[in-house]
Amino acid sequence: MRNLVVAISAALLASWMTAGAASAHSRCDGDFEMIEGSWIPTRACRRHEAEHVSEEMHMHISAHPSGANEWSAAEFCRGNPDIRVATFCAPYKD
């Protein structure tokens, strides 16, 4: 019985520790992410910044837009003068 309690406790502790590591969020500042003490531009942070700007404009960037306020990345970037999304939108500009 004691071995069972110890085994269950160890399993719960292990699952709690892995869940904590999996839920860690990256730290973005604009296009840059803090990685090992250095600010590095990443695709994830560029996307995060574009989503933040689109929310301010009451829009939603979607891979498959279907609603009234949903836009593809190309549609969102077309004619968007906001400097905060310049690097995200560079591939979509003519």
PDB file of N, CA, C and O in Angstrom, residues 43-91:
ATOM      1  N   ARG A  43       9.973  34.605 -36.026  1.00  0.00           N
ATOM      2  CA  ARG A  43       8.728  34.565 -36.788  1.00  0.00           C
ATOM      3  C   ARG A  43       7.525  34.581 -35.843  1.00  0.00           C
ATOM      4  O   ARG A  43       6.513  35.219 -36.111  1.00  0.00           O
ATOM      5  N   ALA A  44       7.642  33.880 -34.712  1.00  0.00           N
ATOM      6  CA  ALA A  44       6.527  33.821 -33.761  1.00  0.00           C
ATOM      7  C   ALA A  44       6.209  35.204 -33.196  1.00  0.00           C
ATOM      8  O   ALA A  44       5.038  35.567 -33.048  1.00  0.00           O
ATOM      9  N   CYS A  45       7.230  35.986 -32.884  1.00  0.00           N
ATOM     10  CA  CYS A  45       6.992  37.328 -32.344  1.00  0.00           C
ATOM     11  C   CYS A  45       6.457  38.272 -33.410  1.00  0.00           C
ATOM     12  O   CYS A  45       5.627  39.134 -33.115  1.00  0.00           O
ATOM     13  N   ARG A  46       6.918  38.116 -34.662  1.00  0.00           N
ATOM     14  CA  ARG A  46       6.351  38.944 -35.747  1.00  0.00           C
ATOM     15  C   ARG A  46       4.863  38.643 -35.897  1.00  0.00           C
ATOM     16  O   ARG A  46       4.055  39.559 -36.052  1.00  0.00           O
ATOM     17  N   ARG A  47       4.513  37.370 -35.834  1.00  0.00           N
ATOM     18  CA  ARG A  47       3.097  36.969 -35.950  1.00  0.00           C
ATOM     19  C   ARG A  47       2.294  37.510 -34.764  1.00  0.00           C
ATOM     20  O   ARG A  47       1.182  38.022 -34.937  1.00  0.00           O
ATOM     21  N   HIS A  48       2.859  37.405 -33.566  1.00  0.00           N
ATOM     22  CA  HIS A  48       2.190  37.898 -32.362  1.00  0.00           C
ATOM     23  C   HIS A  48       1.928  39.405 -32.469  1.00  0.00           C
ATOM     24  O   HIS A  48       0.843  39.889 -32.137  1.00  0.00           O
ATOM     25  N   GLU A  49       2.911  40.150 -32.942  1.00  0.00           N
ATOM     26  CA  GLU A  49       2.760  41.605 -33.089  1.00  0.00           C
ATOM     27  C   GLU A  49       1.688  41.930 -34.131  1.00  0.00           C
ATOM     28  O   GLU A  49       0.867  42.828 -33.931  1.00  0.00           O
ATOM     29  N   ALA A  50       1.664  41.185 -35.234  1.00  0.00           N
ATOM     30  CA  ALA A  50       0.650  41.413 -36.270  1.00  0.00           C
ATOM     31  C   ALA A  50      -0.744  41.116 -35.724  1.00  0.00           C
ATOM     32  O   ALA A  50      -1.695  41.856 -36.012  1.00  0.00           O
ATOM     33  N   GLU A  51      -0.877  40.061 -34.941  1.00  0.00           N
ATOM     34  CA  GLU A  51      -2.179  39.746 -34.343  1.00  0.00           C
ATOM     35  C   GLU A  51      -2.608  40.830 -33.362  1.00  0.00           C
ATOM     36  O   GLU A  51      -3.781  41.189 -33.292  1.00  0.00           O
ATOM     37  N   HIS A  52      -1.653  41.376 -32.612  1.00  0.00           N
ATOM     38  CA  HIS A  52      -1.954  42.462 -31.677  1.00  0.00           C
ATOM     39  C   HIS A  52      -2.459  43.698 -32.440  1.00  0.00           C
ATOM     40  O   HIS A  52      -3.464  44.307 -32.054  1.00  0.00           O
ATOM     41  N   VAL A  53      -1.783  44.057 -33.516  1.00  0.00           N
ATOM     42  CA  VAL A  53      -2.185  45.217 -34.315  1.00  0.00           C
ATOM     43  C   VAL A  53      -3.553  44.967 -34.951  1.00  0.00           C
ATOM     44  O   VAL A  53      -4.409  45.854 -34.965  1.00  0.00           O
ATOM     45  N   SER A  54      -3.785  43.756 -35.444  1.00  0.00           N
ATOM     46  CA  SER A  54      -5.077  43.469 -36.077  1.00  0.00           C
ATOM     47  C   SER A  54      -6.220  43.543 -35.065  1.00  0.00           C
ATOM     48  O   SER A  54      -7.315  43.990 -35.407  1.00  0.00           O
ATOM     49  N   GLU A  55      -5.973  43.123 -33.835  1.00  0.00           N
ATOM     50  CA  GLU A  55      -7.003  43.232 -32.792  1.00  0.00           C
ATOM     51  C   GLU A  55      -7.334  44.686 -32.508  1.00  0.00           C
ATOM     52  O   GLU A  55      -8.493  45.022 -32.269  1.00  0.00           O
ATOM     53  N   GLU A  56      -6.320  45.558 -32.530  1.00  0.00           N
ATOM     54  CA  GLU A  56      -6.571  46.987 -32.326  1.00  0.00           C
ATOM     55  C   GLU A  56      -7.461  47.542 -33.435  1.00  0.00           C
ATOM     56  O   GLU A  56      -8.208  48.489 -33.219  1.00  0.00           O
ATOM     57  N   MET A  57      -7.360  46.939 -34.620  1.00  0.00           N
ATOM     58  CA  MET A  57      -8.152  47.384 -35.767  1.00  0.00           C
ATOM     59  C   MET A  57      -9.473  46.615 -35.869  1.00  0.00           C
ATOM     60  O   MET A  57     -10.181  46.731 -36.871  1.00  0.00           O
ATOM     61  N   HIS A  58      -9.803  45.823 -34.842  1.00  0.00           N
ATOM     62  CA  HIS A  58     -11.019  45.004 -34.796  1.00  0.00           C
ATOM     63  C   HIS A  58     -11.057  44.016 -35.959  1.00  0.00           C
ATOM     64  O   HIS A  58     -12.088  43.813 -36.590  1.00  0.00           O
ATOM     65  N   MET A  59      -9.906  43.412 -36.226  1.00  0.00           N
ATOM     66  CA  MET A  59      -9.775  42.420 -37.279  1.00  0.00           C
ATOM     67  C   MET A  59      -9.176  41.156 -36.678  1.00  0.00           C
ATOM     68  O   MET A  59      -8.681  41.164 -35.558  1.00  0.00           O
ATOM     69  N   HIS A  60      -9.212  40.078 -37.456  1.00  0.00           N
ATOM     70  CA  HIS A  60      -8.612  38.822 -37.030  1.00  0.00           C
ATOM     71  C   HIS A  60      -7.889  38.215 -38.223  1.00  0.00           C
ATOM     72  O   HIS A  60      -8.483  38.049 -39.287  1.00  0.00           O
ATOM     73  N   ILE A  61      -6.603  37.894 -38.048  1.00  0.00           N
ATOM     74  CA  ILE A  61      -5.828  37.255 -39.108  1.00  0.00           C
ATOM     75  C   ILE A  61      -6.060  35.758 -39.008  1.00  0.00           C
ATOM     76  O   ILE A  61      -5.889  35.156 -37.953  1.00  0.00           O
ATOM     77  N   SER A  62      -6.460  35.157 -40.120  1.00  0.00           N
ATOM     78  CA  SER A  62      -6.781  33.736 -40.130  1.00  0.00           C
ATOM     79  C   SER A  62      -6.220  33.083 -41.388  1.00  0.00           C
ATOM     80  O   SER A  62      -6.171  33.707 -42.455  1.00  0.00           O
ATOM     81  N   ALA A  63      -5.800  31.832 -41.264  1.00  0.00           N
ATOM     82  CA  ALA A  63      -5.324  31.087 -42.431  1.00  0.00           C
ATOM     83  C   ALA A  63      -6.478  30.796 -43.386  1.00  0.00           C
ATOM     84  O   ALA A  63      -6.288  30.699 -44.601  1.00  0.00           O
ATOM     85  N   HIS A  64      -7.678  30.653 -42.839  1.00  0.00           N
ATOM     86  CA  HIS A  64      -8.874  30.375 -43.637  1.00  0.00           C
ATOM     87  C   HIS A  64      -9.988  31.330 -43.218  1.00  0.00           C
ATOM     88  O   HIS A  64     -10.893  30.954 -42.480  1.00  0.00           O
ATOM     89  N   PRO A  65      -9.926  32.599 -43.656  1.00  0.00           N
ATOM     90  CA  PRO A  65     -10.934  33.574 -43.225  1.00  0.00           C
ATOM     91  C   PRO A  65     -12.331  33.201 -43.710  1.00  0.00           C
ATOM     92  O   PRO A  65     -12.522  32.812 -44.854  1.00  0.00           O
ATOM     93  N   SER A  66     -13.289  33.307 -42.799  1.00  0.00           N
ATOM     94  CA  SER A  66     -14.666  32.994 -43.170  1.00  0.00           C
ATOM     95  C   SER A  66     -15.651  34.015 -42.618  1.00  0.00           C
ATOM     96  O   SER A  66     -16.767  34.107 -43.091  1.00  0.00           O
ATOM     97  N   GLY A  67     -15.261  34.783 -41.604  1.00  0.00           N
ATOM     98  CA  GLY A  67     -16.163  35.750 -40.999  1.00  0.00           C
ATOM     99  C   GLY A  67     -15.974  37.144 -41.566  1.00  0.00           C
ATOM    100  O   GLY A  67     -15.073  37.400 -42.369  1.00  0.00           O
ATOM    101  N   ALA A  68     -16.820  38.052 -41.124  1.00  0.00           N
ATOM    102  CA  ALA A  68     -16.779  39.425 -41.622  1.00  0.00           C
ATOM    103  C   ALA A  68     -15.498  40.141 -41.242  1.00  0.00           C
ATOM    104  O   ALA A  68     -14.972  40.929 -42.014  1.00  0.00           O
ATOM    105  N   ASN A  69     -14.960  39.879 -40.055  1.00  0.00           N
ATOM    106  CA  ASN A  69     -13.757  40.566 -39.589  1.00  0.00           C
ATOM    107  C   ASN A  69     -12.519  39.695 -39.667  1.00  0.00           C
ATOM    108  O   ASN A  69     -11.512  39.997 -39.051  1.00  0.00           O
ATOM    109  N   GLU A  70     -12.586  38.614 -40.422  1.00  0.00           N
ATOM    110  CA  GLU A  70     -11.428  37.741 -40.583  1.00  0.00           C
ATOM    111  C   GLU A  70     -10.753  38.034 -41.915  1.00  0.00           C
ATOM    112  O   GLU A  70     -11.418  38.177 -42.938  1.00  0.00           O
ATOM    113  N   TRP A  71      -9.442  38.129 -41.878  1.00  0.00           N
ATOM    114  CA  TRP A  71      -8.660  38.458 -43.056  1.00  0.00           C
ATOM    115  C   TRP A  71      -7.505  37.477 -43.178  1.00  0.00           C
ATOM    116  O   TRP A  71      -6.966  37.016 -42.187  1.00  0.00           O
ATOM    117  N   SER A  72      -7.080  37.212 -44.405  1.00  0.00           N
ATOM    118  CA  SER A  72      -5.852  36.447 -44.594  1.00  0.00           C
ATOM    119  C   SER A  72      -4.692  37.398 -44.312  1.00  0.00           C
ATOM    120  O   SER A  72      -4.864  38.623 -44.281  1.00  0.00           O
ATOM    121  N   ALA A  73      -3.513  36.851 -44.123  1.00  0.00           N
ATOM    122  CA  ALA A  73      -2.345  37.702 -43.858  1.00  0.00           C
ATOM    123  C   ALA A  73      -2.097  38.643 -45.026  1.00  0.00           C
ATOM    124  O   ALA A  73      -1.778  39.823 -44.829  1.00  0.00           O
ATOM    125  N   ALA A  74      -2.266  38.148 -46.257  1.00  0.00           N
ATOM    126  CA  ALA A  74      -2.053  38.990 -47.433  1.00  0.00           C
ATOM    127  C   ALA A  74      -3.054  40.141 -47.476  1.00  0.00           C
ATOM    128  O   ALA A  74      -2.693  41.281 -47.788  1.00  0.00           O
ATOM    129  N   GLU A  75      -4.318  39.864 -47.172  1.00  0.00           N
ATOM    130  CA  GLU A  75      -5.339  40.919 -47.157  1.00  0.00           C
ATOM    131  C   GLU A  75      -5.061  41.932 -46.054  1.00  0.00           C
ATOM    132  O   GLU A  75      -5.233  43.141 -46.247  1.00  0.00           O
ATOM    133  N   PHE A  76      -4.647  41.451 -44.893  1.00  0.00           N
ATOM    134  CA  PHE A  76      -4.337  42.341 -43.781  1.00  0.00           C
ATOM    135  C   PHE A  76      -3.175  43.271 -44.133  1.00  0.00           C
ATOM    136  O   PHE A  76      -3.195  44.454 -43.816  1.00  0.00           O
ATOM    137  N   CYS A  77      -2.173  42.734 -44.802  1.00  0.00           N
ATOM    138  CA  CYS A  77      -0.965  43.510 -45.099  1.00  0.00           C
ATOM    139  C   CYS A  77      -1.126  44.458 -46.273  1.00  0.00           C
ATOM    140  O   CYS A  77      -0.446  45.481 -46.332  1.00  0.00           O
ATOM    141  N   ARG A  78      -2.029  44.130 -47.186  1.00  0.00           N
ATOM    142  CA  ARG A  78      -2.190  44.949 -48.383  1.00  0.00           C
ATOM    143  C   ARG A  78      -2.632  46.359 -48.005  1.00  0.00           C
ATOM    144  O   ARG A  78      -3.715  46.573 -47.484  1.00  0.00           O
ATOM    145  N   GLY A  79      -1.774  47.324 -48.240  1.00  0.00           N
ATOM    146  CA  GLY A  79      -2.101  48.713 -47.962  1.00  0.00           C
ATOM    147  C   GLY A  79      -2.043  49.097 -46.496  1.00  0.00           C
ATOM    148  O   GLY A  79      -2.423  50.199 -46.135  1.00  0.00           O
ATOM    149  N   ASN A  80      -1.569  48.210 -45.609  1.00  0.00           N
ATOM    150  CA  ASN A  80      -1.489  48.520 -44.179  1.00  0.00           C
ATOM    151  C   ASN A  80      -0.208  49.324 -43.919  1.00  0.00           C
ATOM    152  O   ASN A  80       0.891  48.806 -44.048  1.00  0.00           O
ATOM    153  N   PRO A  81      -0.332  50.599 -43.524  1.00  0.00           N
ATOM    154  CA  PRO A  81       0.845  51.436 -43.339  1.00  0.00           C
ATOM    155  C   PRO A  81       1.480  51.337 -41.948  1.00  0.00           C
ATOM    156  O   PRO A  81       2.480  52.006 -41.691  1.00  0.00           O
ATOM    157  N   ASP A  82       0.942  50.520 -41.056  1.00  0.00           N
ATOM    158  CA  ASP A  82       1.430  50.451 -39.677  1.00  0.00           C
ATOM    159  C   ASP A  82       2.849  49.891 -39.638  1.00  0.00           C
ATOM    160  O   ASP A  82       3.107  48.772 -40.078  1.00  0.00           O
ATOM    161  N   ILE A  83       3.779  50.676 -39.127  1.00  0.00           N
ATOM    162  CA  ILE A  83       5.192  50.302 -39.093  1.00  0.00           C
ATOM    163  C   ILE A  83       5.447  49.076 -38.212  1.00  0.00           C
ATOM    164  O   ILE A  83       6.405  48.337 -38.425  1.00  0.00           O
ATOM    165  N   ARG A  84       4.570  48.822 -37.237  1.00  0.00           N
ATOM    166  CA  ARG A  84       4.768  47.691 -36.325  1.00  0.00           C
ATOM    167  C   ARG A  84       4.653  46.343 -37.025  1.00  0.00           C
ATOM    168  O   ARG A  84       5.160  45.343 -36.528  1.00  0.00           O
ATOM    169  N   VAL A  85       4.004  46.301 -38.186  1.00  0.00           N
ATOM    170  CA  VAL A  85       3.843  45.033 -38.903  1.00  0.00           C
ATOM    171  C   VAL A  85       4.648  45.014 -40.204  1.00  0.00           C
ATOM    172  O   VAL A  85       4.446  44.142 -41.044  1.00  0.00           O
ATOM    173  N   ALA A  86       5.586  45.926 -40.351  1.00  0.00           N
ATOM    174  CA  ALA A  86       6.360  46.022 -41.595  1.00  0.00           C
ATOM    175  C   ALA A  86       7.134  44.736 -41.886  1.00  0.00           C
ATOM    176  O   ALA A  86       7.139  44.256 -43.028  1.00  0.00           O
ATOM    177  N   THR A  87       7.787  44.157 -40.902  1.00  0.00           N
ATOM    178  CA  THR A  87       8.559  42.933 -41.166  1.00  0.00           C
ATOM    179  C   THR A  87       7.641  41.736 -41.382  1.00  0.00           C
ATOM    180  O   THR A  87       7.943  40.870 -42.186  1.00  0.00           O
ATOM    181  N   PHE A  88       6.512  41.666 -40.668  1.00  0.00           N
ATOM    182  CA  PHE A  88       5.554  40.586 -40.882  1.00  0.00           C
ATOM    183  C   PHE A  88       4.976  40.664 -42.284  1.00  0.00           C
ATOM    184  O   PHE A  88       4.794  39.652 -42.964  1.00  0.00           O
ATOM    185  N   CYS A  89       4.674  41.884 -42.744  1.00  0.00           N
ATOM    186  CA  CYS A  89       4.006  42.075 -44.022  1.00  0.00           C
ATOM    187  C   CYS A  89       4.953  42.122 -45.212  1.00  0.00           C
ATOM    188  O   CYS A  89       4.480  42.097 -46.362  1.00  0.00           O
ATOM    189  N   ALA A  90       6.244  42.170 -44.998  1.00  0.00           N
ATOM    190  CA  ALA A  90       7.194  42.283 -46.114  1.00  0.00           C
ATOM    191  C   ALA A  90       6.977  41.226 -47.195  1.00  0.00           C
ATOM    192  O   ALA A  90       7.002  41.561 -48.387  1.00  0.00           O
ATOM    193  N   PRO A  91       6.755  39.953 -46.876  1.00  0.00           N
ATOM    194  CA  PRO A  91       6.548  38.964 -47.939  1.00  0.00           C
ATOM    195  C   PRO A  91       5.253  39.176 -48.733  1.00  0.00           C
ATOM    196  O   PRO A  91       5.120  38.651 -49.841  1.00  0.00           O
TER     197      PRO A  91
END
